[in-house]
Short mmCIF file of C-alpha atoms in Angstrom, two decimals:
data_model
loop_
_atom_site.label_atom_id
_atom_site.label_comp_id
_atom_site.label_asym_id
_atom_site.label_seq_id
_atom_site.Cartn_x
_atom_site.Cartn_y
_atom_site.Cartn_z
CA MET S 77 -0.30 0.03 -0.05
CA ALA S 78 3.25 2.10 0.07
CA ASN S 79 3.38 3.41 -2.78
CA LEU S 80 0.00 4.10 -3.76
CA PRO S 81 -0.30 7.78 -4.62
CA THR S 82 -2.84 8.75 -0.65
CA GLY S 83 -3.05 12.69 -1.91
CA LYS S 84 -3.07 15.11 0.84
CA PRO S 85 -3.92 13.02 4.44
CA PRO S 86 -7.24 13.55 5.97
CA GLY S 87 -6.84 17.19 7.34
CA LYS S 88 -8.39 18.48 11.55
CA ASP S 89 -11.01 20.31 8.80
CA GLN S 90 -12.20 17.00 6.88
CA SER S 91 -14.56 14.81 7.43
CA GLY S 92 -14.35 11.30 6.50
CA LEU S 93 -15.25 11.94 2.87
CA ARG S 94 -12.53 11.23 -0.25
CA TYR S 95 -10.09 13.56 -1.98
CA PRO S 96 -8.91 12.91 -5.39
CA SER S 97 -4.82 12.77 -5.27
CA ASN S 98 -4.97 16.05 -6.97
CA GLY S 99 -6.47 18.35 -4.09
CA LYS S 100 -8.96 19.20 -7.35
CA THR S 101 -12.87 18.91 -6.16
CA ILE S 102 -15.54 18.83 -8.65
CA TYR S 103 -15.96 23.01 -6.96
CA HIS S 104 -12.65 23.40 -9.25
CA ARG S 105 -14.06 23.02 -11.87
CA PRO S 106 -15.68 24.55 -14.29
CA LEU S 107 -19.64 24.79 -14.05
CA ASN S 108 -19.95 24.67 -17.70
CA ARG S 109 -18.27 21.12 -18.30
CA THR S 110 -20.01 18.91 -17.45
CA LYS S 111 -23.17 19.73 -19.33
CA THR S 112 -23.64 18.46 -22.07
CA ALA S 113 -21.94 14.84 -20.39
CA GLU S 114 -24.41 11.86 -20.12
CA LEU S 115 -24.82 8.87 -17.45
CA SER S 116 -26.00 5.36 -18.01
CA GLN S 117 -29.21 5.35 -16.79
CA ALA S 118 -28.77 1.33 -16.18
CA SER S 119 -26.75 2.63 -13.03
CA PHE S 120 -29.19 5.43 -12.41
CA ALA S 121 -31.79 2.62 -12.38
CA TYR S 122 -29.46 0.08 -10.12
CA LEU S 123 -28.98 3.70 -7.52
CA PHE S 124 -32.48 4.93 -7.78
CA SER S 125 -33.39 1.32 -7.02
CA GLU S 126 -31.81 1.77 -3.14
CA MET S 127 -32.31 5.32 -2.44
CA ILE S 128 -36.05 3.05 -2.43
CA SER S 129 -34.60 0.73 -0.63
CA TYR S 130 -33.41 3.30 1.39
CA ALA S 131 -36.57 4.95 1.98
CA GLN S 132 -38.83 2.58 2.74
CA ARG S 133 -36.80 1.20 6.15
CA ARG S 134 -38.64 2.02 8.51
CA VAL S 135 -41.76 4.03 7.42
CA THR S 136 -45.37 4.53 8.19
CA GLY S 137 -47.05 4.01 4.68
CA ILE S 138 -46.99 4.83 1.63
CA GLN S 139 -47.26 8.66 2.31
CA ASP S 140 -44.28 8.64 4.10
CA LEU S 141 -42.02 6.70 1.61
CA GLU S 142 -43.49 9.72 -0.67
CA GLN S 143 -42.23 11.66 1.26
CA ARG S 144 -38.71 10.64 2.58
CA LEU S 145 -38.62 10.05 -1.74
CA ASN S 146 -39.34 14.50 -1.80
CA VAL S 147 -37.01 15.26 1.46
CA GLN S 148 -34.47 13.32 -1.07
CA GLY S 149 -34.70 15.03 -4.22
CA HIS S 150 -35.57 18.59 -2.12
CA PRO S 151 -31.46 19.91 -2.23
CA LEU S 152 -30.97 18.66 -5.97
CA GLY S 153 -33.66 21.45 -6.42
CA LEU S 154 -32.85 24.25 -5.23
CA LYS S 155 -29.06 23.90 -5.97
CA LEU S 156 -30.14 23.36 -9.90
CA LEU S 157 -31.99 25.92 -9.90
CA ASP S 158 -28.23 28.03 -8.84
CA LEU S 159 -26.72 26.61 -11.54
CA LEU S 160 -29.40 25.90 -14.68
CA LEU S 161 -29.35 29.84 -14.26
CA ILE S 162 -25.74 30.04 -14.00
CA ARG S 163 -25.72 28.40 -17.34
CA GLU S 164 -28.03 31.18 -18.88
CA PRO S 165 -27.25 33.93 -21.05
CA PRO S 166 -26.31 36.63 -19.29
CA ARG S 167 -29.29 38.96 -20.01
CA THR S 168 -31.82 35.89 -19.08
CA GLN S 169 -29.13 34.94 -15.75
CA THR S 170 -32.10 36.37 -13.33
CA ARG S 171 -34.60 34.40 -11.18
CA PRO S 172 -37.70 33.51 -13.22
CA LEU S 173 -40.29 36.24 -10.87
CA ASN S 174 -43.70 34.67 -12.16
CA ILE S 175 -45.51 31.06 -11.57
CA ILE S 176 -45.74 30.84 -15.41
CA ALA S 177 -41.63 31.73 -16.23
CA LEU S 178 -40.81 29.52 -13.76
CA LEU S 179 -43.33 26.82 -14.47
CA HIS S 180 -41.87 27.26 -17.96
CA LEU S 181 -38.17 27.25 -16.05
CA ILE S 182 -38.85 23.36 -15.12
CA LYS S 183 -40.41 22.60 -18.21
CA ILE S 184 -37.68 22.33 -20.49
CA ASN S 185 -34.54 23.84 -18.58
CA LEU S 186 -34.69 21.28 -15.82
CA TRP S 187 -36.32 18.77 -17.54
CA THR S 188 -33.83 18.71 -20.64
CA HIS S 189 -31.27 19.17 -17.77
CA LEU S 190 -32.19 15.75 -16.37
CA PHE S 191 -33.84 13.76 -18.80
CA GLY S 192 -32.90 15.22 -21.83
CA ARG S 193 -35.88 16.15 -23.17
CA GLN S 194 -38.80 18.37 -21.96
CA ALA S 195 -41.51 17.83 -20.51
CA ASP S 196 -45.52 16.56 -21.79
CA ARG S 197 -47.03 18.34 -20.72
CA LEU S 198 -47.92 22.75 -18.50
CA GLU S 199 -51.90 22.51 -17.96
CA LYS S 200 -53.33 25.24 -15.12
CA SER S 201 -55.65 23.04 -13.25
CA SER S 202 -59.75 24.91 -14.24
CA ASN S 203 -61.54 24.07 -11.62
CA PRO S 204 -61.82 27.68 -10.53
CA GLU S 205 -61.01 26.66 -6.68
CA THR S 206 -58.08 24.93 -7.06
CA PRO S 207 -56.76 28.84 -8.83
CA ASP S 208 -53.37 27.94 -6.65
CA GLU S 209 -52.72 24.58 -8.82
CA TYR S 210 -50.44 23.19 -11.65
CA MET S 211 -49.80 20.40 -13.22
CA ILE S 212 -46.61 18.95 -15.12
CA VAL S 213 -47.13 15.78 -16.97
CA ASP S 214 -44.45 13.88 -18.70
CA ASN S 215 -46.10 10.54 -20.37
CA GLU S 216 -43.46 7.99 -18.81
CA PRO S 217 -40.64 9.38 -15.87
CA LEU S 218 -37.32 8.36 -16.80
CA VAL S 219 -37.18 7.21 -12.80
CA ASN S 220 -40.22 4.82 -13.42
CA ALA S 221 -37.92 3.32 -15.80
CA TYR S 222 -37.91 0.09 -15.19
CA ILE S 223 -40.15 0.22 -11.55
CA SER S 224 -42.96 -1.74 -11.15
CA VAL S 225 -45.03 -0.92 -8.68
CA PRO S 226 -46.77 -3.81 -6.76
CA LYS S 227 -50.24 -4.19 -6.31
CA GLU S 228 -50.69 -3.80 -2.90
CA MET S 229 -48.79 -0.54 -2.82
CA SER S 230 -50.94 0.60 -5.76
CA GLN S 231 -50.67 4.56 -5.01
CA LEU S 232 -47.54 4.74 -4.67
CA ASN S 233 -45.83 6.79 -7.55
CA CYS S 234 -41.62 6.61 -7.13
CA ALA S 235 -41.50 9.53 -9.67
CA ALA S 236 -41.61 11.18 -6.06
CA TYR S 237 -37.75 11.51 -6.38
CA VAL S 238 -38.73 14.13 -9.16
CA ALA S 239 -41.76 16.34 -7.40
CA GLY S 240 -39.13 16.89 -5.15
CA ILE S 241 -36.11 17.99 -7.04
CA ILE S 242 -39.04 20.59 -8.54
CA GLU S 243 -40.30 21.26 -5.32
CA GLY S 244 -36.92 22.63 -4.87
CA VAL S 245 -36.69 24.79 -7.66
CA CYS S 246 -40.05 26.69 -7.10
CA ASP S 247 -38.83 27.20 -3.55
CA GLY S 248 -35.08 28.28 -4.52
CA ALA S 249 -36.87 30.53 -6.89
CA GLY S 250 -39.18 31.88 -3.53
CA PHE S 251 -42.51 30.49 -4.85
CA PRO S 252 -43.16 27.82 -1.72
CA ALA S 253 -45.10 24.69 -3.34
CA ARG S 254 -46.17 21.29 -2.11
CA VAL S 255 -45.52 19.06 -5.67
CA THR S 256 -46.52 15.27 -5.24
CA ALA S 257 -46.61 12.63 -8.13
CA HIS S 258 -49.49 10.23 -9.32
CA SER S 259 -49.96 8.65 -11.88
CA VAL S 260 -53.10 9.28 -13.92
CA GLY S 261 -52.10 6.58 -16.93
CA LEU S 262 -54.64 3.74 -15.99
CA GLN S 263 -57.12 5.57 -15.13
CA GLU S 264 -57.58 7.36 -18.12
CA GLY S 265 -56.35 4.97 -20.52
CA GLY S 266 -59.28 1.95 -20.28
CA GLY S 267 -57.99 -0.41 -21.46
CA GLY S 268 -57.21 -3.91 -20.16
CA ASP S 269 -53.02 -2.50 -20.60
CA GLY S 270 -53.66 0.39 -19.11
CA GLY S 271 -53.80 3.35 -22.85
CA MET S 272 -50.50 4.07 -25.10
CA TRP S 273 -48.32 5.65 -21.53
CA PRO S 274 -49.53 3.41 -18.85
CA GLY S 275 -46.71 5.46 -17.09
CA LYS S 276 -47.88 8.55 -17.41
CA THR S 277 -47.33 11.09 -14.18
CA VAL S 278 -48.98 14.41 -13.36
CA PHE S 279 -47.06 16.99 -11.56
CA LEU S 280 -49.70 18.55 -9.11
CA VAL S 281 -47.69 22.47 -8.11
CA LYS S 282 -49.59 24.04 -5.44
CA PHE S 283 -48.40 26.57 -4.07
CA GLU S 284 -48.67 28.44 -1.16
CA ALA S 285 -51.28 31.56 -0.77
CA ALA S 286 -49.29 33.99 -0.23
CA VAL S 287 -47.69 33.46 -4.26
CA LEU S 288 -51.25 33.43 -5.87
CA GLU S 289 -51.35 37.05 -3.58
CA ARG S 290 -48.04 38.54 -4.31
CA GLU S 291 -48.27 36.94 -8.51
CA ALA S 292 -52.32 39.40 -7.73
CA LEU S 293 -50.35 42.41 -6.80
CA ILE S 294 -47.43 41.96 -9.87
CA GLY S 295 -50.40 41.74 -11.56
CA GLY S 296 -48.32 38.14 -13.00
CA LYS S 297 -45.56 41.15 -15.22
CA GLY S 298 -43.11 39.91 -12.89
CA MET F 146 -42.36 -20.61 -36.18
CA THR F 147 -43.42 -20.13 -32.10
CA VAL F 148 -42.16 -19.97 -29.08
CA PHE F 149 -44.50 -21.80 -26.75
CA ALA F 150 -43.37 -20.40 -22.88
CA LEU F 151 -41.01 -18.76 -20.77
CA ILE F 152 -39.51 -20.51 -17.69
CA ILE F 153 -37.02 -18.97 -14.72
CA ILE F 154 -35.11 -20.79 -12.16
CA ASN F 155 -33.98 -19.56 -9.26
CA LYS F 156 -30.12 -20.44 -8.23
CA ALA F 157 -31.70 -22.96 -5.72
CA GLY F 158 -33.40 -24.57 -8.04
CA GLY F 159 -37.27 -22.74 -7.37
CA LEU F 160 -39.25 -21.69 -10.19
CA ILE F 161 -39.44 -18.28 -9.98
CA TYR F 162 -41.39 -17.54 -13.65
CA ASN F 163 -43.05 -19.11 -15.99
CA LYS F 164 -45.85 -17.90 -18.32
CA THR F 165 -47.66 -20.30 -21.66
CA PHE F 166 -47.33 -17.85 -24.25
CA HIS F 167 -48.90 -19.75 -26.95
CA GLU F 168 -52.56 -21.57 -26.03
CA ALA F 169 -52.87 -24.23 -28.51
CA GLY F 170 -49.55 -25.16 -28.54
CA LEU F 171 -48.08 -27.75 -24.72
CA ASN F 172 -50.52 -28.21 -23.14
CA LYS F 173 -51.52 -26.94 -20.06
CA VAL F 174 -49.51 -28.80 -17.03
CA SER F 175 -50.37 -28.36 -13.06
CA THR F 176 -48.71 -25.64 -11.53
CA ASN F 177 -46.96 -29.00 -9.72
CA ASP F 178 -45.98 -30.34 -11.86
CA LEU F 179 -43.84 -27.08 -13.64
CA LEU F 180 -42.53 -27.30 -10.07
CA VAL F 181 -41.07 -30.29 -10.58
CA LEU F 182 -39.42 -30.83 -13.63
CA ALA F 183 -38.07 -27.02 -12.16
CA GLY F 184 -36.42 -28.91 -9.80
CA THR F 185 -36.10 -32.11 -11.82
CA PHE F 186 -33.91 -29.07 -14.97
CA HIS F 187 -31.69 -27.86 -12.26
CA GLY F 188 -29.98 -31.26 -10.75
CA VAL F 189 -30.24 -32.61 -14.59
CA HIS F 190 -28.24 -29.14 -14.69
CA ALA F 191 -26.04 -29.56 -12.56
CA ILE F 192 -24.99 -33.29 -12.87
CA THR F 193 -24.65 -32.65 -17.03
CA SER F 194 -22.07 -30.01 -16.27
CA LYS F 195 -19.72 -32.32 -14.12
CA LEU F 196 -19.90 -34.48 -16.83
CA ASN F 197 -18.17 -31.91 -19.09
CA PRO F 198 -15.40 -33.35 -20.24
CA VAL F 199 -11.61 -32.30 -18.35
CA LYS F 200 -9.99 -30.09 -20.15
CA PRO F 201 -5.39 -30.40 -19.80
CA THR F 202 -5.08 -27.03 -17.52
CA PRO F 203 -2.26 -24.94 -19.54
CA ASP F 204 1.23 -25.61 -17.72
CA ARG F 205 1.12 -23.15 -14.49
CA SER F 206 4.56 -21.67 -15.66
CA SER F 207 4.58 -20.80 -19.20
CA THR F 208 2.14 -18.71 -18.53
CA ALA F 209 2.32 -17.56 -15.31
CA SER F 210 3.02 -13.36 -16.60
CA ASN F 211 -0.54 -13.57 -17.57
CA SER F 212 -2.87 -12.98 -14.57
CA GLY F 213 -5.28 -15.08 -12.92
CA LEU F 214 -8.46 -14.27 -14.71
CA ALA F 215 -7.12 -14.80 -18.48
CA ASN F 216 -6.15 -18.26 -17.13
CA ARG F 217 -9.40 -19.32 -15.60
CA PRO F 218 -11.09 -21.67 -16.95
CA GLU F 219 -14.89 -21.91 -18.57
CA PRO F 220 -17.60 -22.49 -16.17
CA PRO F 221 -18.22 -25.89 -18.05
CA SER F 222 -22.05 -25.38 -19.38
CA GLY F 223 -24.23 -28.64 -18.66
CA LEU F 224 -27.34 -29.51 -20.86
CA GLU F 225 -28.75 -26.73 -22.96
CA VAL F 226 -31.39 -28.81 -25.28
CA LEU F 227 -34.53 -30.76 -24.66
CA GLU F 228 -35.64 -31.88 -28.50
CA SER F 229 -39.29 -34.14 -28.54
CA GLU F 230 -39.93 -34.91 -31.67
CA ASN F 231 -43.21 -31.68 -30.88
CA PHE F 232 -41.09 -29.07 -29.08
CA ARG F 233 -37.48 -28.19 -27.86
CA LEU F 234 -36.49 -26.70 -24.83
CA GLN F 235 -32.69 -23.97 -24.57
CA CYS F 236 -31.39 -23.83 -21.72
CA PHE F 237 -29.80 -20.80 -20.69
CA ASN F 238 -27.80 -20.31 -17.33
CA THR F 239 -26.52 -16.93 -16.99
CA MET F 240 -22.91 -15.91 -14.71
CA THR F 241 -25.10 -16.18 -11.20
CA GLY F 242 -26.49 -19.35 -12.40
CA THR F 243 -30.64 -18.44 -12.40
CA LYS F 244 -31.54 -20.61 -16.22
CA PHE F 245 -34.16 -19.37 -18.66
CA LEU F 246 -35.52 -22.06 -19.69
CA LEU F 247 -37.60 -21.92 -23.42
CA PHE F 248 -40.26 -23.55 -24.94
CA THR F 249 -40.73 -23.63 -29.29
CA ASP F 250 -41.07 -24.67 -32.45
CA THR F 251 -39.04 -27.55 -32.93
CA THR F 252 -38.35 -25.43 -36.16
CA GLN F 253 -38.09 -21.88 -33.98
CA ALA F 254 -34.88 -20.20 -35.76
CA ASN F 255 -32.38 -17.92 -33.46
CA VAL F 256 -33.64 -19.35 -30.02
CA ASP F 257 -30.19 -17.97 -28.60
CA VAL F 258 -31.25 -14.39 -29.87
CA THR F 259 -34.16 -14.83 -27.90
CA ILE F 260 -33.53 -16.09 -24.90
CA ARG F 261 -30.91 -13.31 -24.34
CA LYS F 262 -33.40 -10.41 -25.06
CA VAL F 263 -35.36 -12.33 -22.97
CA TYR F 264 -32.26 -12.68 -20.02
CA ASP F 265 -31.70 -8.71 -21.06
CA LEU F 266 -35.57 -7.49 -19.93
CA TYR F 267 -35.23 -9.72 -17.16
CA SER F 268 -31.74 -7.43 -15.82
CA ASP F 269 -33.89 -3.94 -17.36
CA TYR F 270 -37.60 -5.27 -15.91
CA VAL F 271 -36.48 -7.67 -12.59
CA MET F 272 -33.66 -7.14 -11.43
CA LYS F 273 -34.02 -2.69 -11.46
CA ASN F 274 -37.32 -3.39 -9.78
CA PRO F 275 -36.35 -1.19 -6.36
CA PHE F 276 -39.92 -4.34 -5.20
CA TYR F 277 -38.20 -7.76 -6.44
CA GLN F 278 -36.99 -9.47 -3.90
CA LEU F 279 -34.17 -11.68 -5.01
CA GLU F 280 -34.63 -14.95 -5.23
CA MET F 281 -38.63 -15.02 -5.13
CA PRO F 282 -41.08 -15.53 -8.21
CA VAL F 283 -41.43 -12.58 -10.20
CA ARG F 284 -43.77 -10.42 -10.08
CA CYS F 285 -43.36 -7.30 -12.18
CA ASP F 286 -45.99 -5.93 -14.00
CA MET F 287 -43.38 -4.18 -16.38
CA PHE F 288 -41.26 -7.55 -17.16
CA ASP F 289 -44.71 -9.13 -18.20
CA ARG F 290 -45.82 -6.92 -20.65
CA LYS F 291 -43.04 -6.23 -22.44
CA LEU F 292 -42.08 -10.10 -22.30
CA LEU F 293 -45.09 -10.27 -24.39
CA SER F 294 -44.90 -7.35 -26.69
CA TYR F 295 -40.95 -8.54 -27.82
CA ILE F 296 -42.73 -11.97 -27.81
CA ARG F 297 -45.97 -11.69 -29.95
CA GLU F 298 -43.84 -9.70 -32.02
CA ILE F 299 -41.45 -13.47 -32.83
CA ASN F 300 -44.73 -15.67 -33.20
CA ASN F 301 -46.19 -13.40 -35.76
CA ARG F 302 -43.17 -12.98 -37.89
#
């Protein structure tokens, strides 16, 4: 072991984290370096599968499990908001100031960054009693590509993790919201094999009352 | 040209999946008989892989420069095909000892390609599913769906 490059010996200010031998962490890398980088879907699938197994430990129910997945995604969203904005051209680097701009940022930039394509649809709730609800539709979420949820847990949608990321972006931009993921593929198709998109998922974004109030004051112009 | 059925046997010899694709193909067999078939096949496979003629092992000293991995012998394969007048049973044994048995027509071509594709589907939709417990019966909708559409495509060719 003596001839292995050991890098910096763990200092007093470091926890047990590994430190690369040349001393350069990811914080030294240019932010645009990984802009077009791609990752293996298989390794993500295994990692995500382990994340779900981890979240499943000692949960009290499906709601609790979804909440845990949501919490795992939240910090990611907070950080991605900053990263995605800094990658914008300098003139449009401001954070979104109204709901529509924010949702477009999520639908286009966030989705392209995470999944390599845009989200399939963006809708506003048609119910007049819930003007604070918006829906982002993904026909086949990448995170659910290999997941079959057992019948006794049919309420569960593992895209709750992505909902957590969206929630992080909304919170980071100053639009506090609750985001939940719902499977709609099976109801909509009605057929035996669940229509064209059996994994169709709706991310329901429910903004807080204060956000709507502010939006009304500024007249949606930002 | 028809694929009749698929059976998956775990490494302990238990039946973890069985599916019939072509109703007019094989006669119906009770689940109990299928379990016996799985167990028996597993045992016969284990014995046949021991029957493999011993290959002369390369001289250790001459290949000492190679890494240990390079001169590791191929694992013995064991029973691969079982054929009767009306059907043919092809076995595919994975590195971990899971066996895929595909019952096909005797004239079916490229069964090894088909069975590898089934293995692909298995490793995607079963092994990457967080709700599947290893060595337990396979109950994954997604796997069923993909498998059915793939086999249907082959049977209609």
